[in-house]
PDB file of C-alpha atoms in Angstrom:
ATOM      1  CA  UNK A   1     -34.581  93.174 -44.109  1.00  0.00           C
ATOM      2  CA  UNK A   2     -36.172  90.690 -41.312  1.00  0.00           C
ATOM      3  CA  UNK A   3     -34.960  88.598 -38.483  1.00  0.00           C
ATOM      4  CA  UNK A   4     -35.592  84.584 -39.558  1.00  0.00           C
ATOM      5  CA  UNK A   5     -35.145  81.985 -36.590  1.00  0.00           C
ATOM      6  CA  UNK A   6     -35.788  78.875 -37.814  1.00  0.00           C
ATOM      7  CA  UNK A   7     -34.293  75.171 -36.972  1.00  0.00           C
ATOM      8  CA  UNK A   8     -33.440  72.326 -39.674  1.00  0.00           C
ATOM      9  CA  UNK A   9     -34.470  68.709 -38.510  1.00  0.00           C
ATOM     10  CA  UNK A  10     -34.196  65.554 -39.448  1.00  0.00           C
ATOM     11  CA  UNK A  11     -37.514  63.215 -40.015  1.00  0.00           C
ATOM     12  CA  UNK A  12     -37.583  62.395 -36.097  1.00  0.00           C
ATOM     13  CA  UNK A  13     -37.223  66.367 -35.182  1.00  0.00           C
ATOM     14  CA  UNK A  14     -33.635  65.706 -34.342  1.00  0.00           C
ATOM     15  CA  UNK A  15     -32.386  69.725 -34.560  1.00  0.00           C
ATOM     16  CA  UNK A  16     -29.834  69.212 -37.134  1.00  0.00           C
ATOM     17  CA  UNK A  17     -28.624  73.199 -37.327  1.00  0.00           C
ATOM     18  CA  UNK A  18     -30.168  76.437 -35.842  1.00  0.00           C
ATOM     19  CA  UNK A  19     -30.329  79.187 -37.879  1.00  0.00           C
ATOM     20  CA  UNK A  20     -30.767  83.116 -37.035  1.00  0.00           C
ATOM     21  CA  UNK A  21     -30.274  85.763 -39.635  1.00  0.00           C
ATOM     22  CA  UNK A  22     -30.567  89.404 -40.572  1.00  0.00           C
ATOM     23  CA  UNK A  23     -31.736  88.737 -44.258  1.00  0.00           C
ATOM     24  CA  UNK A  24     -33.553  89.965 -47.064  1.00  0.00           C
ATOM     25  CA  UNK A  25     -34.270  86.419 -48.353  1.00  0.00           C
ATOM     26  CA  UNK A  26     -37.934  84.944 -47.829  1.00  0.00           C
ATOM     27  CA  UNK A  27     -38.531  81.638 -45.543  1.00  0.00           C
ATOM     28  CA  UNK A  28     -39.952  79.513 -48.465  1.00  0.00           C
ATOM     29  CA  UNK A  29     -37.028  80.841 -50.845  1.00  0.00           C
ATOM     30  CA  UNK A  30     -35.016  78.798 -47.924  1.00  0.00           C
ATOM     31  CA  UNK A  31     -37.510  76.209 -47.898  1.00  0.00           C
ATOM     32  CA  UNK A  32     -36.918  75.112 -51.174  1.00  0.00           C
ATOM     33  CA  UNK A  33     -33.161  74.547 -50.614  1.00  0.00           C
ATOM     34  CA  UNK A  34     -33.418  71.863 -47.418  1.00  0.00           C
ATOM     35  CA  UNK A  35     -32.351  68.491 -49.072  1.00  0.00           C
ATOM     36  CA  UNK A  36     -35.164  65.663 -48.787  1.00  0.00           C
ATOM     37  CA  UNK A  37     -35.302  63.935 -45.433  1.00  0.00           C
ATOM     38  CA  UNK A  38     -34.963  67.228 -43.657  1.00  0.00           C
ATOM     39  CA  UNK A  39     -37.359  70.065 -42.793  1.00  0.00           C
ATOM     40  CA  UNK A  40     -37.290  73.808 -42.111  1.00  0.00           C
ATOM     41  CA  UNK A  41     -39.599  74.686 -38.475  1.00  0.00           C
ATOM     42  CA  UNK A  42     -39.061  78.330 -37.428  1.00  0.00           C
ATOM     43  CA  UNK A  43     -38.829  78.487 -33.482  1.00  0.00           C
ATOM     44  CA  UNK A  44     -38.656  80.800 -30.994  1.00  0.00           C
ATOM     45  CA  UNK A  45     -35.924  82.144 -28.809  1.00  0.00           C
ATOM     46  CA  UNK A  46     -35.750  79.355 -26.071  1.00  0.00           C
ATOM     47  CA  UNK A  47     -34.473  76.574 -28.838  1.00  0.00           C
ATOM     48  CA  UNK A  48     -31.331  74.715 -28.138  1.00  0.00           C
ATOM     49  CA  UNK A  49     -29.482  71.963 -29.976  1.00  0.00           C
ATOM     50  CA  UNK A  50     -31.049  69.269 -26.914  1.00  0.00           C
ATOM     51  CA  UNK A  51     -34.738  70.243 -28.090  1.00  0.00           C
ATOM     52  CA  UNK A  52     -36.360  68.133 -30.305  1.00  0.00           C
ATOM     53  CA  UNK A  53     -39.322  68.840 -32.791  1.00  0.00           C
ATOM     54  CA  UNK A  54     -42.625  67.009 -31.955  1.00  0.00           C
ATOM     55  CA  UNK A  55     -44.430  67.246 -35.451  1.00  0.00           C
ATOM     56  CA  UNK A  56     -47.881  66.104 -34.046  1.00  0.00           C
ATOM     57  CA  UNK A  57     -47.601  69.496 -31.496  1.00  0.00           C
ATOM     58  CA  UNK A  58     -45.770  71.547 -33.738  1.00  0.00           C
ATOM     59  CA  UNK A  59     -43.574  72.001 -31.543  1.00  0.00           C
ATOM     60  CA  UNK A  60     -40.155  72.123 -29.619  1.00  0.00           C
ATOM     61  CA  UNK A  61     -39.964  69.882 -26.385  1.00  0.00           C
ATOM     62  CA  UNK A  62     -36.590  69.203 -24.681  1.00  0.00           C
ATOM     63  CA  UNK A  63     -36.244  65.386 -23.933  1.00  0.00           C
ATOM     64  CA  UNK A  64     -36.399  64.490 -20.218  1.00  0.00           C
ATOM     65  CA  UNK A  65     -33.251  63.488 -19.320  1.00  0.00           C
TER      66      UNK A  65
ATOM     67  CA  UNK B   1     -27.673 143.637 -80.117  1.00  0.00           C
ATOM     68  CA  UNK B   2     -29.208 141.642 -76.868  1.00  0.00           C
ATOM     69  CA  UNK B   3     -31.392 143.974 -74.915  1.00  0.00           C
ATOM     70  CA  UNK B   4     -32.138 144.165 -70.945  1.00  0.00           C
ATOM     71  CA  UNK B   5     -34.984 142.091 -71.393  1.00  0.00           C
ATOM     72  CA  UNK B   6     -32.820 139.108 -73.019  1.00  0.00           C
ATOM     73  CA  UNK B   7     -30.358 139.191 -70.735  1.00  0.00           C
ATOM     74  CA  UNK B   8     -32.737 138.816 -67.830  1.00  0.00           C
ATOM     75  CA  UNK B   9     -34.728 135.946 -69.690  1.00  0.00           C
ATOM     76  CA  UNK B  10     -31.310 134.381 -69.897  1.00  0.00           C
ATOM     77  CA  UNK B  11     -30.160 134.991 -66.418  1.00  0.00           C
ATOM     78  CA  UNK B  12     -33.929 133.415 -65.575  1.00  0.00           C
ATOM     79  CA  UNK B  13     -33.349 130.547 -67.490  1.00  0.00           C
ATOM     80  CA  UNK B  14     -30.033 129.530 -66.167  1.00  0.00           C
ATOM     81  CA  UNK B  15     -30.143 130.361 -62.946  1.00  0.00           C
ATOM     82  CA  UNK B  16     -33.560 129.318 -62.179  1.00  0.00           C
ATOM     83  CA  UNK B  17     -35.627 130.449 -59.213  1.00  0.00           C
ATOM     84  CA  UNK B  18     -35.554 128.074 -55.586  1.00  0.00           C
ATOM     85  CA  UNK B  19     -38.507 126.775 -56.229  1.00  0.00           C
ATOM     86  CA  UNK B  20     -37.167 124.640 -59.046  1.00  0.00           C
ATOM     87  CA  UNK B  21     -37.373 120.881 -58.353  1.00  0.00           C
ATOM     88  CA  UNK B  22     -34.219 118.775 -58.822  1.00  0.00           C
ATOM     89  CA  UNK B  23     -32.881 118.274 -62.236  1.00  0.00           C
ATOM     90  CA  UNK B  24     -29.586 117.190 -63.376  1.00  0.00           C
ATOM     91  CA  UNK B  25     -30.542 119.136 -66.570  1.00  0.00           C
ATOM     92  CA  UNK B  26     -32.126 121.859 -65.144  1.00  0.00           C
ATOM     93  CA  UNK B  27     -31.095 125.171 -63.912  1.00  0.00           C
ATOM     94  CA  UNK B  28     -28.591 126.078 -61.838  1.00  0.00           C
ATOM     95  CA  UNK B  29     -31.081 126.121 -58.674  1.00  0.00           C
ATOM     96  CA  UNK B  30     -32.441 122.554 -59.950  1.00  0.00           C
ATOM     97  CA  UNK B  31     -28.915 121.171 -60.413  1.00  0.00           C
ATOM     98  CA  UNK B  32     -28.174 122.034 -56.526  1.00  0.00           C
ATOM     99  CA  UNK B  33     -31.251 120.548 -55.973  1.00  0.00           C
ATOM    100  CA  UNK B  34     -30.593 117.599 -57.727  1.00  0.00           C
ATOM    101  CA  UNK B  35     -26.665 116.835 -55.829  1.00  0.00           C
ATOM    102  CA  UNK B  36     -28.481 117.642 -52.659  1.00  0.00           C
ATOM    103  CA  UNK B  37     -31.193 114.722 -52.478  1.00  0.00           C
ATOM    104  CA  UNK B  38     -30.175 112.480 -55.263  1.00  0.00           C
ATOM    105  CA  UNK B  39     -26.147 112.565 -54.917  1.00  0.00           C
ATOM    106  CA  UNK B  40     -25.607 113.226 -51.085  1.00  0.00           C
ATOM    107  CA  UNK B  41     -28.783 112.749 -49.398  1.00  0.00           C
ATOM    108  CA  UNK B  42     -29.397 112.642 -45.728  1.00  0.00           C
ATOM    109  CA  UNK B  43     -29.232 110.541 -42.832  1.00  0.00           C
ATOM    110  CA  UNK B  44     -32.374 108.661 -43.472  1.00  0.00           C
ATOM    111  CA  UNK B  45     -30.749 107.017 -46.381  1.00  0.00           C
ATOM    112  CA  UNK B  46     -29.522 103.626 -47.162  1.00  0.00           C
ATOM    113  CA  UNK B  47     -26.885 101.910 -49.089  1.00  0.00           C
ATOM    114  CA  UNK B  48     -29.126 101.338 -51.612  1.00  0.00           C
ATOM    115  CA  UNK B  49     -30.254 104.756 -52.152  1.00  0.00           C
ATOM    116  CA  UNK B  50     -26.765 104.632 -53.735  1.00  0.00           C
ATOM    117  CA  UNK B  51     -26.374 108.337 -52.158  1.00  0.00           C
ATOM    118  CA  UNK B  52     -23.047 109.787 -50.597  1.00  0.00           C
ATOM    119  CA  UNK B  53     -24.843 109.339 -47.151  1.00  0.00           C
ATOM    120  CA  UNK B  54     -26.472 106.005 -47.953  1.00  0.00           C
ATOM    121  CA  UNK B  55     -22.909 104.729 -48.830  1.00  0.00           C
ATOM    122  CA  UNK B  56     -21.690 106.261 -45.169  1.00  0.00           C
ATOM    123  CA  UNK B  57     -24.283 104.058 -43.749  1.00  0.00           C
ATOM    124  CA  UNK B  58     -23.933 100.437 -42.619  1.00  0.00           C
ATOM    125  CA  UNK B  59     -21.931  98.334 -44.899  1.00  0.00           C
ATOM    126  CA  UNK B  60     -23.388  95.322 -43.540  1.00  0.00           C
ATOM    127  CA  UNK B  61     -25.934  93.799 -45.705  1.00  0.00           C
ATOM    128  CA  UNK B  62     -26.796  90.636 -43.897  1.00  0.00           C
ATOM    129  CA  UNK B  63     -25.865  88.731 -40.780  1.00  0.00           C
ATOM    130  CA  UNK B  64     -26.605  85.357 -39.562  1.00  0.00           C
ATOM    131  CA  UNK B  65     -25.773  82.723 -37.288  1.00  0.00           C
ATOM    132  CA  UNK B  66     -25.864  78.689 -37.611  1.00  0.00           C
ATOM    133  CA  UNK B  67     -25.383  76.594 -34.730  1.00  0.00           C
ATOM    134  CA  UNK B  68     -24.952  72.776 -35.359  1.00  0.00           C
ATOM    135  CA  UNK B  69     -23.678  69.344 -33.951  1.00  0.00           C
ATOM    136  CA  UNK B  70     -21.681  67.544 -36.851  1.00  0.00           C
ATOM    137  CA  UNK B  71     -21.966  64.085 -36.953  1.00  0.00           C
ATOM    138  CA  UNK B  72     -19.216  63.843 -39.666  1.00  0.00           C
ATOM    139  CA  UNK B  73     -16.400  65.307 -40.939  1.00  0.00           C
ATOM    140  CA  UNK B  74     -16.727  66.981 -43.250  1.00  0.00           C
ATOM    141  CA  UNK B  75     -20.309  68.184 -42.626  1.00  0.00           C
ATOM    142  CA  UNK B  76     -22.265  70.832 -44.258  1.00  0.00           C
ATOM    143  CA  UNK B  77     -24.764  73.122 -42.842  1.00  0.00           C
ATOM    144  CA  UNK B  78     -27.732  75.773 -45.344  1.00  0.00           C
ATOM    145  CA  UNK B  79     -27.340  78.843 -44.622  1.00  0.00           C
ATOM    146  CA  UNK B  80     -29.280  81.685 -45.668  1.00  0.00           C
ATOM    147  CA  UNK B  81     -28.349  83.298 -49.197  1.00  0.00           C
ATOM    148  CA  UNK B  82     -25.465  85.501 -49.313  1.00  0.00           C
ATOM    149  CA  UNK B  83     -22.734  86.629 -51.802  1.00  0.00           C
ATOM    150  CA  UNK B  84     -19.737  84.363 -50.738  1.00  0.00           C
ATOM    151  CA  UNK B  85     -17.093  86.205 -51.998  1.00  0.00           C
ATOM    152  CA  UNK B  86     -18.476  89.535 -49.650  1.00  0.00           C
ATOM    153  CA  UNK B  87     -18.746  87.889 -46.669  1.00  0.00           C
ATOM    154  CA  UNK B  88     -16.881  87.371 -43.399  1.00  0.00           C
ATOM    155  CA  UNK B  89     -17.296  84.126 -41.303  1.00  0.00           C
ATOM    156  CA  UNK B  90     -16.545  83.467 -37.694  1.00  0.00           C
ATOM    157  CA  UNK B  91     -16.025  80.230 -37.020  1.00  0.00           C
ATOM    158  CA  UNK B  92     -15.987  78.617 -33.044  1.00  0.00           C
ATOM    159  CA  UNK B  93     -16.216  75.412 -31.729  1.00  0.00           C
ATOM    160  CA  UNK B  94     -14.191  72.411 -31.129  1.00  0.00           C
ATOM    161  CA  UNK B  95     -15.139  68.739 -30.802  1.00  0.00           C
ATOM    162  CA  UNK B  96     -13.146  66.303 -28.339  1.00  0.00           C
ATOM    163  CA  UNK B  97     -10.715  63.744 -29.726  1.00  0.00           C
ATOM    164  CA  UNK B  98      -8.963  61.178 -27.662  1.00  0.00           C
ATOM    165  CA  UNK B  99      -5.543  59.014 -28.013  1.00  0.00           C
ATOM    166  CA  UNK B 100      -4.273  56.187 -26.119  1.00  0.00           C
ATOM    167  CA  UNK B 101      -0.912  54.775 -25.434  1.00  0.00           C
ATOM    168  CA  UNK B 102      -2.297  51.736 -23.982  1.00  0.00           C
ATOM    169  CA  UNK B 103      -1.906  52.840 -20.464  1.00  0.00           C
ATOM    170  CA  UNK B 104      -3.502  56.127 -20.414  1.00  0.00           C
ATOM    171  CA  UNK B 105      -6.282  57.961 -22.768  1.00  0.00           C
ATOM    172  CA  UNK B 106      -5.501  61.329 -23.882  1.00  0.00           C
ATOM    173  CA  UNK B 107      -8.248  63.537 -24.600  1.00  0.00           C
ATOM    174  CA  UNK B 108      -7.491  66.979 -27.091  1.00  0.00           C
ATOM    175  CA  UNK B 109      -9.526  69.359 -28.678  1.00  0.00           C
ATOM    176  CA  UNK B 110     -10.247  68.612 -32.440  1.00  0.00           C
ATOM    177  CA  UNK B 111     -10.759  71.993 -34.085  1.00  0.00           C
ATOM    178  CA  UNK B 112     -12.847  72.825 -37.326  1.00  0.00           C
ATOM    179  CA  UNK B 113     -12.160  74.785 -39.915  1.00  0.00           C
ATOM    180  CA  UNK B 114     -14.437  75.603 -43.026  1.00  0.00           C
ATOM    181  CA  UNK B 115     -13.166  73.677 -46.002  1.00  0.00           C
ATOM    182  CA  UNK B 116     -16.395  74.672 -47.938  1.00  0.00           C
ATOM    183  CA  UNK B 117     -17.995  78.202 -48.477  1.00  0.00           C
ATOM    184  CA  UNK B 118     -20.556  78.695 -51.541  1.00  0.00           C
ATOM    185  CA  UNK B 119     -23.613  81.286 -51.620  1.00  0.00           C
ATOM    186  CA  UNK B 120     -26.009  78.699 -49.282  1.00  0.00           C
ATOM    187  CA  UNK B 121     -23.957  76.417 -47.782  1.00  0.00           C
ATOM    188  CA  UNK B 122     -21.030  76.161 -45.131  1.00  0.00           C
ATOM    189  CA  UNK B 123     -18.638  72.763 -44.917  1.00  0.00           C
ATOM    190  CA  UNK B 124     -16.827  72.483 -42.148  1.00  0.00           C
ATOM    191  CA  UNK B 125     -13.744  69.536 -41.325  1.00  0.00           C
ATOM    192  CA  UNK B 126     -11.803  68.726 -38.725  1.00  0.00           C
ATOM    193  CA  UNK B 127      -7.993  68.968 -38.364  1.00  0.00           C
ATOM    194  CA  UNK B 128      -8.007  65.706 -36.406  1.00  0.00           C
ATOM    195  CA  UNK B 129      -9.321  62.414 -36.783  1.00  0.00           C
ATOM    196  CA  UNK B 130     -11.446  61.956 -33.296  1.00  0.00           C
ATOM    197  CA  UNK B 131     -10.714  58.078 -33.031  1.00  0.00           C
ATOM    198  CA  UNK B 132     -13.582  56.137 -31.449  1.00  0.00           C
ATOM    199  CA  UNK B 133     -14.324  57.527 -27.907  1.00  0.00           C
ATOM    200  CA  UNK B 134     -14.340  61.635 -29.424  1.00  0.00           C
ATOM    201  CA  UNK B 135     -17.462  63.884 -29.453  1.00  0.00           C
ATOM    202  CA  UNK B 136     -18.031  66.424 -32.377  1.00  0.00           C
ATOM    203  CA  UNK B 137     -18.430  69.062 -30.456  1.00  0.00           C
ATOM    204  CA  UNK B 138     -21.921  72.282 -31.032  1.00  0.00           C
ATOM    205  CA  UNK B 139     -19.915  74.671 -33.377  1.00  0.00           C
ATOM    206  CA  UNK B 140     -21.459  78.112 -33.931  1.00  0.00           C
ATOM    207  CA  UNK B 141     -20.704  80.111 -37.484  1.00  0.00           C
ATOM    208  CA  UNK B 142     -21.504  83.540 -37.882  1.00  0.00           C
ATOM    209  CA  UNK B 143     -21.916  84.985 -41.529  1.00  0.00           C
ATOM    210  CA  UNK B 144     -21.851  88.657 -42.384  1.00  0.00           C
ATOM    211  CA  UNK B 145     -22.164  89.930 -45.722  1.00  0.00           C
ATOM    212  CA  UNK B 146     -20.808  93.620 -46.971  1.00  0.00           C
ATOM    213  CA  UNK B 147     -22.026  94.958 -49.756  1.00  0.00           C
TER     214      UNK B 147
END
């Protein structure tokens, strides 16, 4: 059993669904399942649906308003 | 004719001595033995020890939550792999619909509700259309799986 926190995003980073879970089933087994156009980032506690995924940082920024 | 000795090799052999290590087939010491850690366990154990305490423990085997903005109805969200028929899902969240009589525009909550459940994937709808001026709403869906 592990925690998994990880975000699904469209091609611009746009957070499409955030996902938390209490699972026995391994990241890449996930991975494997995200339809093309969309990708799997894992984040870290302070993601919201407003953050977006900056792929050349790897990693979340929230947009400035 | 059985003699002392046989009877004593005999009591030995069934009863056993406390030493003995578990064994369903064993003797009588190994048997207790054997119901003790194998059958009922302790409080260390889990559900898939498949022990009388394991089975006492959690019946939860997984739990997870998706949050998501749909941009559709309906809309479908992966989730992490569970047995669908075992779990229990919590859906909340509404999006904002709107109606107008010409004069005025009416704003209601749209609810959701999950028209789609398989083994990775949730679907959710809404009960009413949003017309043009709604919002779909952040909807939250939490998944827990029993064994």
């Amino acid at each position: 059993m592990q925690f998994l926190r990880f975000t699904i995003t469209d091609s611009d980073g746009n957070i499409l669904q955030i996902n938390e879970a209490y699972t026995t089933e391994k990241l890449e087994d996930i991975q494997k399942r995200i339809p093309a156009g969309k990708q799997l980032v894992e984040y870290g506690p302070e993601v919201t649906m407003r953050h977006k995924y900056n792929a050349v940082k790897k990693e979340f920024e929230l947009p400035e308003e | 004719m059985f003699g002392i000795e046989e009877i004593l090799s005999w009591i030995r052999r069934q009863v056993g001595l406390r030493t003995d290590t578990a064994d369903a087939a064993g003797s009588l010491h190994a048997k207790v033995k054997n119901v003790a850690d194998n059958k009922i366990g302790d409080s260390a154990d889990v559900r898939a020890d498949n022990t009388v305490m394991g089975w006492l423990a959690t019946k939860v085997k997984s739990w997870q939550r998706v949050t998501f903005s749909p941009d559709n109805s309906p809309y479908t969200v992966n989730i992490t792999s569970v047995t669908s028929s075992k779990c229990l899902v919590f859906l909340n969240g509404a999006g904002r619909g709107s109606t107008s009589d010409g004069s005025y525009t009416y704003y209601f909550a749209a609810h959701y509700y999950i028209s789609g459940f398989t083994n990775t994937q949730l679907t959710v709808a809404l009960s009413y259309s949003l017309a043009s001026s709604g919002t779909y709403g952040i909807l939250s869906a939490i998944i827990v799986e029993l064994y």
